[in-house]
Amino acid sequence: MARKAPRSQEKIVDIEIVAKALAKAVSEGDFVNFCLLFHPASPAREDSPERFETDKYAYLLPDDALEADPRFRESLAVVRRVETRAYIAAELRANRPARLPSALLLPLADNALRLGKYTSAAQAYELLRIRGRMQDELFRQADAALDGHDIAGGVRGYVAATGLAYNYAAFPEPLPAVADFERRALMLHGNYPETPEDCIGLQETGALLRTALSYLLLDPAAAARLEPRPEDIRVAFLRELVAKRDPDWPAFAVRFREAVAMADEFGDRPAGEGAPEGESTGTLAAEIEQQLRADPTRIMAHLVGRELAHAEWWQYLKELAYKHPPAPLFVARQTVGDVEILAPRARPDSPVTRTLGLSWQAGLDA
Amino acid sequence: MVDDGYVNYFEILGVAEQAKPGEVRKTYRRKMKDLVLEIARVEITEERRAHYLLEMAKLNAGLCLLRDVARRNAYWEERNELMGLEQEWREADVKGADTDALRRAFDAKLRDFLSKYVEELMLDAGRDKECVEASHWDAAHERHASRILRHYRQGLHQKILERLPYAEVTPPKIDWDERRRVIAGIVAAKGD
């Protein structure tokens, strides 16, 4: 039997502070903080030793800027409704796990969805048992937006719908699916490419679009919905999706084009010049200089934007996928001498390469 | 009593509750042969592989369970007991009684039932000599199937939970016209 927490005689919780903390969680779509406020060890409970006044719970309370925010004020008005307030007070007094008020959980989920906090939204909708239907409706409206050539709207709808996906096979409890590109990128490059066609960036446009959309939407079924649409729509969709997944994409595109030039330069070297243990004549300084200059790992360091100490290709790949989720689609593993690197791989004439600003041939960029 | 979600191996194999072990074996072999022929006819995609693995695992589990009378009776008894418990909880909830203990008991039994008769049974059946002979199930199938079976088990769990009274939250009032407006606002990026 669980031990009952000793009731603190002098502790009185101001319900107005609780209302503000709840309104903050609702307006910010924060499912974790919302649940914490109803937890047995919550500072909102009078029988808990935790207190709002301590520094460690300051993050639960709104600051002045948030108090002036219309969404916060709207949430506060919902929390302050007489019946909601009475329900909250009763649940915080009850000596059992609280039943969360759906009147607050629904706006919390909507705000989370608006703010792109999909894990939070998925968990809240799942508790309300409307997650699947919300997903279906998002897909339906996103498809309607694409039918009306509203690509940005379509992408927003697809990203939100796939963000609500739940992994029922998760163990031991089902969990929201997460955008784990670092892990997915490794799976994408699990096999060493034997032919040029094995490199995703070198595939023909249809296959490249299929792989790219499936990888970036995190859901092959959602990508399959886009399959019947014309190629130009899917290319435009991919461009919007890349911009949404990686706001810093233009910086990567610049580094990608420079890395292509570096790879070309490296490929043009006379045989043996790039070998790390190559026979070299002259002074030690000249030998070191030659080795540094010829180090092929510089190519992947340039793609990532920094050098990782003693790192293998897959460590670079993970960082690349974390910083620029779409980037792993345009690199491939390449063995140079006795090291394996990531090299840039794309077809300069492909509409995908051009539209994403990766084409290194003058006049081909969109 | 509602039985949707409580895996029914009589239905999966298509045999009567009184079917003798010989009849169970005969039906299993016919169904497995049809399935193997169908798999040979179609092009295997990722989605189809998952579907066929699950179908195969269900038939294998059905054979292992129903050919053994004692095991079959224990399974059927547990299943009926669980459905009775669900019914009891629902009735208590309608009456407004405290259902916390009933809910906990049901939840524990449901998890136990689904683990035992979906995941564990299906994986065990894949190692049974008779099943291996008929379905050619091997270690590679088992590797692929573990995730698919977990998914299937959670899907059944979800199907049952969705019709049960709300326990963790108060019953929500959902207005789907309002929901559509919220979604339209998100797709149109209004209020960001």
Tab-separated table of N, CA and C in Angstrom, chain A residues 157-248:
chain	number	residue	atom	x	y	z
A	157	GLY	N	-0.070	20.881	-43.576
A	157	GLY	CA	-1.023	19.838	-43.204
A	157	GLY	C	-0.363	18.478	-43.082
A	158	TYR	N	0.494	18.133	-44.044
A	158	TYR	CA	1.157	16.824	-44.018
A	158	TYR	C	2.113	16.712	-42.834
A	159	VAL	N	2.848	17.791	-42.586
A	159	VAL	CA	3.813	17.753	-41.466
A	159	VAL	C	3.064	17.591	-40.130
A	160	ALA	N	1.957	18.336	-40.000
A	160	ALA	CA	1.187	18.229	-38.744
A	160	ALA	C	0.570	16.837	-38.624
A	161	ALA	N	0.030	16.323	-39.731
A	161	ALA	CA	-0.627	14.998	-39.677
A	161	ALA	C	0.380	13.913	-39.329
A	162	THR	N	1.535	13.942	-39.973
A	162	THR	CA	2.527	12.897	-39.667
A	162	THR	C	3.123	13.114	-38.270
A	163	GLY	N	3.136	14.362	-37.813
A	163	GLY	CA	3.631	14.659	-36.460
A	163	GLY	C	2.755	14.041	-35.383
A	164	LEU	N	1.491	13.766	-35.731
A	164	LEU	CA	0.578	13.172	-34.744
A	164	LEU	C	0.657	11.648	-34.733
A	165	ALA	N	1.558	11.078	-35.535
A	165	ALA	CA	1.643	9.615	-35.609
A	165	ALA	C	2.025	9.036	-34.249
A	166	TYR	N	1.509	7.866	-33.987
A	166	TYR	CA	1.793	7.189	-32.727
A	166	TYR	C	2.433	5.855	-33.031
A	167	ASN	N	3.405	5.486	-32.257
A	167	ASN	CA	4.062	4.205	-32.474
A	167	ASN	C	3.484	3.181	-31.500
A	168	TYR	N	2.496	2.437	-31.984
A	168	TYR	CA	1.849	1.458	-31.110
A	168	TYR	C	2.733	0.256	-30.842
A	169	ALA	N	3.813	0.125	-31.623
A	169	ALA	CA	4.707	-1.007	-31.390
A	169	ALA	C	5.793	-0.664	-30.381
A	170	ALA	N	5.797	0.570	-29.896
A	170	ALA	CA	6.826	0.964	-28.921
A	170	ALA	C	6.683	0.096	-27.667
A	171	PHE	N	7.779	-0.124	-27.006
A	171	PHE	CA	7.749	-1.024	-25.867
A	171	PHE	C	8.225	-0.301	-24.608
A	172	PRO	N	7.617	-0.463	-23.461
A	172	PRO	CA	6.445	-1.282	-23.195
A	172	PRO	C	5.132	-0.556	-23.469
A	173	GLU	N	5.169	0.777	-23.583
A	173	GLU	CA	3.956	1.548	-23.824
A	173	GLU	C	4.045	2.186	-25.199
A	174	PRO	N	2.913	2.334	-25.900
A	174	PRO	CA	2.981	3.057	-27.174
A	174	PRO	C	3.390	4.504	-26.936
A	175	LEU	N	4.156	5.060	-27.845
A	175	LEU	CA	4.663	6.423	-27.678
A	175	LEU	C	4.474	7.211	-28.970
A	176	PRO	N	4.458	8.539	-28.884
A	176	PRO	CA	4.394	9.309	-30.128
A	176	PRO	C	5.633	9.032	-30.976
A	177	ALA	N	5.440	8.977	-32.276
A	177	ALA	CA	6.594	8.806	-33.165
A	177	ALA	C	7.377	10.120	-33.159
A	178	VAL	N	8.696	10.056	-33.217
A	178	VAL	CA	9.489	11.285	-33.159
A	178	VAL	C	10.351	11.457	-34.406
A	179	ALA	N	10.696	12.718	-34.667
A	179	ALA	CA	11.506	13.028	-35.853
A	179	ALA	C	12.979	12.737	-35.553
A	180	ASP	N	13.352	11.463	-35.597
A	180	ASP	CA	14.715	11.059	-35.246
A	180	ASP	C	15.551	10.877	-36.516
A	181	PHE	N	15.847	11.975	-37.170
A	181	PHE	CA	16.572	11.895	-38.445
A	181	PHE	C	17.977	11.321	-38.270
A	182	GLU	N	18.594	11.518	-37.116
A	182	GLU	CA	19.955	10.994	-36.910
A	182	GLU	C	19.965	9.470	-37.048
A	183	ARG	N	18.880	8.839	-36.551
A	183	ARG	CA	18.790	7.386	-36.616
A	183	ARG	C	18.369	6.946	-38.019
A	184	ARG	N	17.408	7.674	-38.576
A	184	ARG	CA	16.896	7.308	-39.912
A	184	ARG	C	17.964	7.488	-40.986
A	185	ALA	N	18.826	8.499	-40.806
A	185	ALA	CA	19.881	8.731	-41.802
A	185	ALA	C	20.847	7.546	-41.829
A	186	LEU	N	21.118	6.980	-40.651
A	186	LEU	CA	22.009	5.807	-40.598
A	186	LEU	C	21.380	4.627	-41.332
A	187	MET	N	20.075	4.479	-41.196
A	187	MET	CA	19.381	3.386	-41.887
A	187	MET	C	19.419	3.610	-43.400
A	188	LEU	N	19.324	4.883	-43.779
A	188	LEU	CA	19.364	5.246	-45.208
A	188	LEU	C	20.700	4.853	-45.830
A	189	HIS	N	21.766	4.935	-45.026
A	189	HIS	CA	23.111	4.646	-45.542
A	189	HIS	C	23.688	3.366	-44.938
A	190	GLY	N	22.797	2.446	-44.581
A	190	GLY	CA	23.233	1.201	-43.945
A	190	GLY	C	24.101	0.345	-44.862
A	191	ASN	N	23.780	0.335	-46.153
A	191	ASN	CA	24.545	-0.476	-47.108
A	191	ASN	C	25.478	0.410	-47.920
A	192	TYR	N	26.677	-0.094	-48.146
A	192	TYR	CA	27.627	0.663	-48.962
A	192	TYR	C	27.136	0.647	-50.416
A	193	PRO	N	27.087	1.812	-51.090
A	193	PRO	CA	26.583	1.820	-52.472
A	193	PRO	C	27.525	1.094	-53.431
A	194	GLU	N	26.971	0.100	-54.141
A	194	GLU	CA	27.786	-0.687	-55.081
A	194	GLU	C	27.760	-0.068	-56.480
A	195	THR	N	26.635	0.566	-56.808
A	195	THR	CA	26.505	1.187	-58.140
A	195	THR	C	26.066	2.635	-57.940
A	196	PRO	N	26.224	3.480	-58.970
A	196	PRO	CA	25.784	4.878	-58.812
A	196	PRO	C	24.308	4.974	-58.444
A	197	GLU	N	23.491	4.017	-58.944
A	197	GLU	CA	22.047	4.068	-58.678
A	197	GLU	C	21.735	3.833	-57.193
A	198	ASP	N	22.700	3.235	-56.475
A	198	ASP	CA	22.482	3.015	-55.042
A	198	ASP	C	22.583	4.322	-54.246
A	199	CYS	N	23.178	5.348	-54.856
A	199	CYS	CA	23.268	6.648	-54.174
A	199	CYS	C	21.938	7.360	-54.405
A	200	ILE	N	21.292	7.751	-53.316
A	200	ILE	CA	19.933	8.323	-53.417
A	200	ILE	C	19.941	9.553	-54.327
A	201	GLY	N	20.927	10.409	-54.142
A	201	GLY	CA	20.985	11.655	-54.906
A	201	GLY	C	21.165	11.447	-56.405
A	202	LEU	N	21.627	10.260	-56.800
A	202	LEU	CA	21.860	10.000	-58.227
A	202	LEU	C	20.708	9.237	-58.877
A	203	GLN	N	19.677	8.925	-58.092
A	203	GLN	CA	18.562	8.165	-58.648
A	203	GLN	C	17.727	9.041	-59.585
A	204	GLU	N	16.928	8.386	-60.417
A	204	GLU	CA	16.057	9.171	-61.309
A	204	GLU	C	15.012	9.897	-60.452
A	205	THR	N	14.437	10.969	-61.002
A	205	THR	CA	13.639	11.898	-60.188
A	205	THR	C	12.520	11.210	-59.401
A	206	GLY	N	11.787	10.289	-60.053
A	206	GLY	CA	10.664	9.623	-59.371
A	206	GLY	C	11.116	8.880	-58.131
A	207	ALA	N	12.184	8.098	-58.280
A	207	ALA	CA	12.677	7.304	-57.145
A	207	ALA	C	13.227	8.210	-56.052
A	208	LEU	N	13.935	9.261	-56.471
A	208	LEU	CA	14.501	10.200	-55.495
A	208	LEU	C	13.384	10.881	-54.695
A	209	LEU	N	12.327	11.292	-55.416
A	209	LEU	CA	11.210	11.955	-54.726
A	209	LEU	C	10.547	11.005	-53.731
A	210	ARG	N	10.395	9.752	-54.157
A	210	ARG	CA	9.744	8.765	-53.282
A	210	ARG	C	10.550	8.604	-51.984
A	211	THR	N	11.858	8.425	-52.146
A	211	THR	CA	12.703	8.224	-50.954
A	211	THR	C	12.729	9.484	-50.095
A	212	ALA	N	12.891	10.638	-50.759
A	212	ALA	CA	13.027	11.897	-50.010
A	212	ALA	C	11.756	12.214	-49.230
A	213	LEU	N	10.600	12.052	-49.869
A	213	LEU	CA	9.348	12.395	-49.188
A	213	LEU	C	9.069	11.420	-48.048
A	214	SER	N	9.373	10.155	-48.292
A	214	SER	CA	9.137	9.152	-47.259
A	214	SER	C	10.042	9.421	-46.043
A	215	TYR	N	11.302	9.776	-46.318
A	215	TYR	CA	12.264	10.033	-45.238
A	215	TYR	C	11.916	11.325	-44.480
A	216	LEU	N	11.569	12.366	-45.218
A	216	LEU	CA	11.331	13.651	-44.553
A	216	LEU	C	9.953	13.732	-43.885
A	217	LEU	N	8.999	12.973	-44.418
A	217	LEU	CA	7.681	12.971	-43.767
A	217	LEU	C	7.644	11.960	-42.621
A	218	LEU	N	8.660	11.131	-42.526
A	218	LEU	CA	8.796	10.112	-41.468
A	218	LEU	C	7.706	9.054	-41.568
A	219	ASP	N	7.052	8.973	-42.704
A	219	ASP	CA	5.922	8.073	-42.823
A	219	ASP	C	5.742	7.659	-44.287
A	220	PRO	N	6.111	6.417	-44.634
A	220	PRO	CA	5.973	5.990	-46.036
A	220	PRO	C	4.528	6.033	-46.533
A	221	ALA	N	3.559	5.781	-45.638
A	221	ALA	CA	2.154	5.794	-46.063
A	221	ALA	C	1.729	7.204	-46.472
A	222	ALA	N	2.210	8.220	-45.729
A	222	ALA	CA	1.872	9.610	-46.071
A	222	ALA	C	2.526	9.984	-47.397
A	223	ALA	N	3.757	9.526	-47.610
A	223	ALA	CA	4.450	9.819	-48.869
A	223	ALA	C	3.728	9.156	-50.037
A	224	ALA	N	3.179	7.950	-49.782
A	224	ALA	CA	2.479	7.237	-50.849
A	224	ALA	C	1.218	7.987	-51.287
A	225	ARG	N	0.620	8.768	-50.389
A	225	ARG	CA	-0.566	9.568	-50.767
A	225	ARG	C	-0.231	10.596	-51.826
A	226	LEU	N	1.042	11.026	-51.845
A	226	LEU	CA	1.452	12.073	-52.793
A	226	LEU	C	1.829	11.496	-54.159
A	227	GLU	N	2.010	10.181	-54.199
A	227	GLU	CA	2.519	9.512	-55.408
A	227	GLU	C	1.713	9.837	-56.681
A	228	PRO	N	0.381	9.843	-56.625
A	228	PRO	CA	-0.358	10.084	-57.875
A	228	PRO	C	-0.258	11.532	-58.393
A	229	ARG	N	0.287	12.430	-57.603
A	229	ARG	CA	0.334	13.837	-58.045
A	229	ARG	C	1.443	14.048	-59.080
A	230	PRO	N	1.269	15.071	-59.959
A	230	PRO	CA	2.287	15.321	-60.988
A	230	PRO	C	3.659	15.606	-60.369
A	231	GLU	N	4.693	15.332	-61.173
A	231	GLU	CA	6.064	15.455	-60.665
A	231	GLU	C	6.387	16.887	-60.217
A	232	ASP	N	5.916	17.888	-60.988
A	232	ASP	CA	6.261	19.270	-60.610
A	232	ASP	C	5.665	19.651	-59.254
A	233	ILE	N	4.473	19.101	-58.964
A	233	ILE	CA	3.848	19.383	-57.657
A	233	ILE	C	4.681	18.720	-56.552
A	234	ARG	N	5.130	17.499	-56.815
A	234	ARG	CA	5.912	16.790	-55.778
A	234	ARG	C	7.271	17.453	-55.559
A	235	VAL	N	7.840	17.979	-56.653
A	235	VAL	CA	9.124	18.686	-56.500
A	235	VAL	C	8.904	19.955	-55.666
A	236	ALA	N	7.823	20.689	-55.989
A	236	ALA	CA	7.526	21.917	-55.225
A	236	ALA	C	7.231	21.569	-53.769
A	237	PHE	N	6.534	20.447	-53.558
A	237	PHE	CA	6.218	19.987	-52.200
A	237	PHE	C	7.512	19.700	-51.439
A	238	LEU	N	8.440	19.017	-52.141
A	238	LEU	CA	9.710	18.678	-51.493
A	238	LEU	C	10.481	19.947	-51.109
A	239	ARG	N	10.441	20.947	-51.998
A	239	ARG	CA	11.170	22.192	-51.701
A	239	ARG	C	10.609	22.839	-50.416
A	240	GLU	N	9.272	22.901	-50.324
A	240	GLU	CA	8.636	23.477	-49.127
A	240	GLU	C	8.950	22.648	-47.886
A	241	LEU	N	8.933	21.340	-48.075
A	241	LEU	CA	9.177	20.438	-46.948
A	241	LEU	C	10.619	20.581	-46.443
A	242	VAL	N	11.549	20.706	-47.371
A	242	VAL	CA	12.957	20.890	-46.998
A	242	VAL	C	13.102	22.196	-46.211
A	243	ALA	N	12.436	23.253	-46.693
A	243	ALA	CA	12.523	24.547	-46.007
A	243	ALA	C	11.922	24.451	-44.603
A	244	LYS	N	10.875	23.635	-44.462
A	244	LYS	CA	10.221	23.505	-43.151
A	244	LYS	C	11.074	22.673	-42.195
A	245	ARG	N	11.648	21.586	-42.711
A	245	ARG	CA	12.457	20.725	-41.849
A	245	ARG	C	13.805	21.359	-41.506
A	246	ASP	N	14.325	22.198	-42.436
A	246	ASP	CA	15.648	22.786	-42.202
A	246	ASP	C	15.669	24.250	-42.652
A	247	PRO	N	15.354	25.163	-41.738
A	247	PRO	CA	15.349	26.588	-42.109
A	247	PRO	C	16.736	27.076	-42.544
A	248	ASP	N	17.769	26.330	-42.179
A	248	ASP	CA	19.138	26.738	-42.490
A	248	ASP	C	19.657	26.056	-43.775
